[in-house]
Amino acid sequence: MKRIVISTVLIVIAFLITVSENMLIKSCYEKIEYQLNIAEESVLNGNYKLAEQTAENIKNNWEKHEKYLALFISQDNLKEISLSVSKLKEFSNKNYSPLFNAECKQIDFLLTGIKNDENFSFTGIF
Amino acid sequence: MINLLIIIVRTLILYITVIASVRIMGKRQVGDMQPGELVVTILISEIAAIPIQNVNEPVFSGIMAIITLIALEVLISFICMKSLKFRKIINGGSAIIINNGKLDQKLLKQLRLTVPDLMEVLRLQNVFDINEVSYAVLETNGNLSVLLKPEYRQITVSNAKLKPENNVMPSLIVSDGVIIEDGLKLANKDKKFVEKLLKKKQTELKNVFLLTVDQNGEYNLITKETK
């Protein structure tokens, strides 16, 4: 009976970890997605100062989430996003709008990939 | 250097996880494991190895898989305990290979067990002649249980109608100069008993290599060898 109780506790812990992982990924995705939209719009309007500021915010936001995401997500995926995030500020600083937009799309693409991979789905299982 | 440190910490985490998992599963020798338990044990070691070798893989992916396997294993063994039908589905049933001295050749084929295999297992049970066997049962964990014909069975205290003395198990109460509390409890003794005994034997606790005592007070004291 003691073992059953321990196993039940472990299952509950595993379930809570899974839920918190999903919440963490969702929150990270939503925050960065929102900031990416602002950054892209700023560049489109020629407001590079705001784009630079947003790029800085994206970087800070990403760094805040990255250490927790590392618990659940492969380091390779995280490194790719970190690299793209670090390029954003530089591109906005030098007014390289096509490259800036491309990196924004890349971050968006990678984050969507992570979000989709972590979703409970038929394709995910098999 | 940092990478090596990461590997050490990850290994430590997974080592603790694996040890905890094995403890939750319970004490069993590899040979005593049911098929399901053996599979789970092998899987746990394989799963734990992946995040240890690949630092890009999150540790949690391994831990979550191990937790799930352990929980399933404990749950299934619990259901097996409660339901004989379920137990038969999961672990299979035992097979009577030799029934009342008669070898079941059909069953032997079904089990893909050759006669030399059977002879080997019998020899491991100290049975060198198949004619001596009354019953042989292949258990679900792969072990063979053998019941010899009455004329070949070893004589026991019971069938010799002897009345042996009530034998009690000696408990280890001092090991390498250290008192073992659990042993004292088992022997129904206390530290004063040890002190009194050591005084009587004119020795000190630090000089004792081994001391066992049974509930009747019979003891065996071995002192440390001097260099």
XYZ file of C-alpha atoms in Angstrom:
353
model
C 0.000 0.000 0.000
C 2.900 2.324 0.825
C 4.247 1.864 -2.689
C 0.872 2.624 -4.229
C 0.766 5.893 -2.268
C 4.309 6.796 -3.384
C 3.433 5.973 -7.000
C 0.257 8.050 -6.819
C 2.237 10.970 -5.417
C 4.776 10.557 -8.225
C 2.026 10.518 -10.858
C 0.530 13.677 -9.366
C 3.966 15.334 -9.372
C 4.514 14.254 -12.991
C 1.104 15.634 -13.921
C 1.807 18.949 -12.173
C 5.185 19.212 -13.910
C 3.498 18.585 -17.274
C 0.845 21.225 -16.602
C 3.400 23.793 -15.427
C 5.578 23.027 -18.464
C 2.651 23.701 -20.803
C 1.778 26.888 -18.948
C 5.377 28.074 -19.078
C 5.686 27.428 -22.813
C 2.337 29.081 -23.514
C 3.209 32.156 -21.458
C 6.651 32.456 -23.074
C 5.149 32.024 -26.560
C 2.413 34.606 -26.008
C 4.719 37.242 -24.517
C 7.418 36.916 -27.157
C 4.891 36.623 -30.001
C 3.290 39.890 -28.854
C 6.649 41.657 -28.696
C 7.696 40.256 -32.075
C 4.562 41.753 -33.630
C 5.372 45.149 -32.111
C 8.963 44.892 -33.360
C 7.899 43.961 -36.882
C 5.359 46.790 -37.021
C 7.933 49.275 -35.740
C 10.366 48.320 -38.483
C 7.581 48.534 -41.060
C 6.833 52.083 -39.866
C 10.519 52.939 -39.838
C 10.594 53.363 -36.069
C 13.941 51.640 -35.484
C 14.310 53.074 -31.995
C 11.145 51.318 -30.838
C 12.235 48.179 -32.694
C 15.569 48.268 -30.856
C 13.811 48.780 -27.540
C 11.447 45.870 -28.287
C 14.359 43.676 -29.346
C 15.940 44.393 -25.961
C 12.664 43.469 -24.227
C 12.445 40.252 -26.248
C 15.992 39.382 -25.199
C 15.254 40.026 -21.515
C 12.011 38.100 -21.712
C 13.657 35.186 -23.456
C 16.519 35.030 -20.948
C 13.981 35.000 -18.113
C 12.105 32.045 -19.632
C 15.065 30.147 -21.084
C 16.425 28.834 -17.770
C 13.078 27.281 -16.911
C 12.444 25.989 -20.417
C 15.848 24.235 -20.281
C 14.290 21.800 -17.801
C 11.969 20.437 -20.445
C 13.184 21.382 -23.921
C 16.197 20.202 -25.871
C 19.194 22.553 -25.585
C 19.571 22.576 -29.399
C 16.165 24.243 -29.840
C 16.871 26.788 -27.110
C 20.285 27.674 -28.528
C 18.779 28.375 -31.956
C 16.253 30.807 -30.458
C 18.918 32.460 -28.269
C 21.056 33.049 -31.347
C 18.197 34.639 -33.291
C 17.164 36.770 -30.300
C 20.693 38.107 -29.877
C 20.804 39.093 -33.571
C 17.586 41.155 -33.388
C 19.022 44.132 -31.510
C 22.022 44.328 -33.811
C 19.873 44.306 -36.956
C 17.520 46.984 -35.627
C 20.493 49.079 -34.571
C 21.894 48.982 -38.090
C 18.470 49.398 -39.734
C 18.681 46.047 -41.566
C 14.935 45.664 -41.875
C 14.821 42.521 -44.132
C 17.241 40.670 -41.853
C 15.411 41.900 -38.773
C 12.093 40.638 -40.146
C 13.683 37.348 -41.161
C 14.984 36.801 -37.610
C 11.578 37.726 -36.166
C 9.984 35.103 -38.416
C 12.675 32.590 -37.441
C 11.987 33.119 -33.707
C 8.272 32.883 -34.315
C 8.739 29.688 -36.331
C 10.951 28.064 -33.669
C 8.661 29.031 -30.794
C 5.609 27.751 -32.665
C 7.510 24.508 -33.271
C 8.255 24.113 -29.561
C 4.662 24.930 -28.644
C 3.314 22.413 -31.156
C 5.790 19.723 -30.100
C 4.734 20.056 -26.478
C 1.042 19.845 -27.317
C -0.666 16.534 -26.632
C -1.521 15.346 -30.120
C -1.749 12.199 -32.221
C 1.290 13.200 -34.295
C 3.188 13.998 -31.100
C 2.569 10.528 -29.694
C 3.426 8.601 -32.836
C 35.426 21.742 -17.524
C 31.912 23.178 -17.106
C 30.595 20.535 -19.466
C 32.157 17.784 -17.356
C 30.646 19.276 -14.231
C 27.246 19.322 -15.933
C 27.641 15.641 -16.810
C 28.553 14.841 -13.190
C 25.525 16.699 -11.793
C 23.162 15.162 -14.381
C 24.547 11.701 -13.632
C 24.055 12.293 -9.910
C 20.426 13.360 -10.418
C 19.656 10.354 -12.599
C 21.543 7.992 -10.283
C 19.383 9.126 -7.358
C 16.270 8.764 -9.537
C 17.192 5.225 -10.593
C 18.056 4.145 -7.028
C 14.778 5.621 -5.746
C 12.879 3.836 -8.543
C 14.437 0.483 -7.737
C 13.637 0.988 -4.039
C 10.014 1.806 -4.877
C 9.783 -1.296 -7.067
C 10.958 -3.388 -4.109
C 13.785 -5.769 -3.346
C 14.143 -8.548 -5.870
C 17.051 -10.415 -7.393
C 17.281 -10.323 -11.186
C 16.492 -14.054 -11.273
C 13.361 -13.622 -9.161
C 11.835 -10.930 -11.351
C 8.599 -11.403 -13.196
C 8.787 -10.683 -16.958
C 7.215 -7.226 -16.521
C 9.597 -6.242 -13.731
C 12.622 -7.320 -15.752
C 11.462 -5.276 -18.755
C 10.876 -2.198 -16.567
C 14.315 -2.551 -14.931
C 16.056 -2.782 -18.295
C 14.018 0.132 -19.666
C 14.861 2.345 -16.666
C 18.584 1.814 -17.125
C 18.287 2.546 -20.858
C 16.196 5.684 -20.309
C 18.535 7.005 -17.621
C 21.523 6.557 -19.943
C 20.142 8.871 -22.647
C 20.165 12.199 -20.723
C 23.488 11.233 -19.098
C 25.184 10.760 -22.477
C 23.450 13.569 -24.322
C 23.682 16.870 -22.436
C 21.348 18.514 -24.965
C 18.531 16.261 -23.819
C 16.621 17.680 -20.818
C 17.018 15.629 -17.626
C 13.285 15.857 -17.024
C 12.507 13.864 -20.159
C 14.298 10.893 -18.590
C 12.915 11.458 -15.095
C 9.318 11.716 -16.346
C 9.650 8.466 -18.311
C 11.133 6.704 -15.266
C 8.363 8.028 -12.975
C 5.710 6.811 -15.432
C 7.297 3.357 -15.712
C 7.590 2.963 -11.940
C 4.044 4.126 -11.329
C 2.754 1.692 -13.967
C 4.818 -1.162 -12.575
C 3.613 -0.599 -9.002
C 0.023 -0.206 -10.174
C 0.144 -3.363 -12.287
C 1.720 -5.423 -9.490
C -1.008 -4.133 -7.159
C -3.730 -5.201 -9.591
C -1.930 -8.541 -10.076
C -2.080 -9.066 -6.321
C -5.827 -8.462 -6.309
C -6.812 -10.302 -9.504
C -5.575 -13.770 -10.452
C -6.886 -13.381 -14.013
C -4.950 -10.173 -14.525
C -1.868 -11.765 -12.994
C -2.107 -14.622 -15.489
C -2.415 -12.181 -18.408
C 0.570 -10.108 -17.317
C 2.916 -12.744 -15.879
C 1.612 -15.898 -17.515
C 1.078 -19.078 -15.558
C 3.424 -21.739 -14.289
C 3.761 -24.869 -16.445
C 3.945 -28.425 -15.113
C 6.616 -30.037 -17.278
C 6.856 -33.286 -15.337
C 3.555 -34.435 -13.904
C 3.603 -37.410 -11.566
C 6.881 -38.609 -13.108
C 5.652 -38.196 -16.698
C 7.374 -35.711 -18.985
C 4.918 -33.524 -20.935
C 6.616 -33.445 -24.352
C 3.906 -31.314 -25.968
C 4.297 -28.626 -23.293
C 8.068 -28.786 -23.635
C 7.684 -27.972 -27.352
C 5.236 -25.172 -26.592
C 7.715 -23.639 -24.166
C 10.521 -24.057 -26.745
C 12.503 -25.895 -24.096
C 14.805 -28.628 -25.357
C 15.588 -31.791 -23.383
C 19.242 -30.738 -22.853
C 17.930 -27.401 -21.492
C 15.656 -29.252 -19.094
C 18.457 -31.573 -18.013
C 20.699 -28.570 -17.404
C 18.095 -26.863 -15.206
C 17.536 -30.125 -13.323
C 21.281 -30.501 -12.763
C 21.334 -26.978 -11.335
C 18.780 -28.275 -8.816
C 21.134 -31.177 -7.980
C 18.976 -33.662 -9.869
C 21.029 -35.757 -12.280
C 18.452 -38.394 -13.135
C 15.092 -37.358 -14.580
C 13.564 -40.569 -13.159
C 13.974 -39.146 -9.659
C 11.556 -36.319 -10.430
C 7.937 -36.562 -9.440
C 6.917 -33.016 -10.406
C 8.791 -30.223 -12.211
C 7.130 -26.831 -12.573
C 8.447 -24.030 -14.737
C 7.617 -20.866 -12.789
C 6.648 -17.529 -14.342
C 10.076 -16.040 -13.489
C 11.802 -18.843 -15.450
C 12.913 -20.884 -12.435
C 12.227 -24.609 -12.278
C 10.734 -25.995 -9.074
C 11.346 -29.695 -8.561
C 9.651 -32.167 -6.266
C 11.488 -35.488 -6.066
C 9.843 -38.879 -5.766
C 9.487 -39.818 -2.057
C 12.275 -42.414 -2.216
C 14.776 -39.775 -3.439
C 13.810 -36.971 -1.060
C 16.224 -35.923 1.656
C 15.374 -36.935 5.170
C 14.027 -34.077 7.247
C 13.602 -33.549 10.977
C 9.873 -33.870 10.461
C 9.800 -37.209 8.649
C 12.495 -38.623 10.955
C 10.141 -37.680 13.805
C 12.909 -35.936 15.743
C 12.363 -33.182 18.270
C 14.970 -30.503 17.659
C 15.862 -27.780 20.103
C 14.085 -24.500 19.474
C 16.625 -22.712 17.332
C 16.787 -18.916 17.410
C 18.526 -16.659 14.936
C 21.658 -14.878 16.166
C 21.646 -11.124 15.526
C 24.652 -9.020 14.643
C 24.974 -6.451 17.411
C 28.543 -5.160 16.969
C 30.256 -4.815 13.636
C 33.772 -3.381 13.368
C 33.520 -1.600 16.736
C 30.076 -0.123 16.054
C 26.894 -1.154 17.886
C 24.049 -2.105 15.527
C 20.835 -0.816 17.109
C 18.537 -2.951 14.926
C 20.463 -6.081 15.934
C 20.096 -5.207 19.627
C 16.343 -4.815 19.190
C 16.102 -8.141 17.339
C 17.989 -9.950 20.121
C 15.951 -8.182 22.829
C 19.136 -6.784 24.381
C 20.374 -3.314 25.254
C 23.696 -1.463 25.311
C 24.215 -2.393 28.972
C 24.300 -6.049 27.931
C 27.079 -5.278 25.461
C 29.016 -3.254 28.034
C 28.674 -6.045 30.627
C 29.766 -8.681 28.115
C 32.781 -6.644 27.010
C 33.763 -6.078 30.633
C 33.517 -9.790 31.267
C 35.669 -10.516 28.219
C 38.090 -7.729 29.248
C 37.954 -5.963 25.923
C 36.746 -2.642 24.540
C 34.079 -1.900 21.936
C 36.626 -0.513 19.461
C 38.491 -3.855 19.558
C 35.428 -5.925 18.647
C 35.320 -7.099 15.045
C 32.059 -9.034 15.308
C 29.575 -9.838 18.052
C 26.428 -11.835 17.538
C 23.853 -12.706 20.199
C 20.650 -14.727 20.088
C 17.550 -14.341 22.234
C 18.781 -17.086 24.590
C 21.864 -15.005 25.335
C 24.271 -17.264 23.412
C 26.977 -15.093 21.893
C 29.901 -15.217 19.497
C 32.626 -12.610 19.953
C 35.491 -12.100 17.516
C 38.054 -9.449 18.374
C 40.049 -7.482 15.817
C 43.374 -8.935 14.738
C 46.361 -6.924 15.984
C 48.800 -5.831 13.262
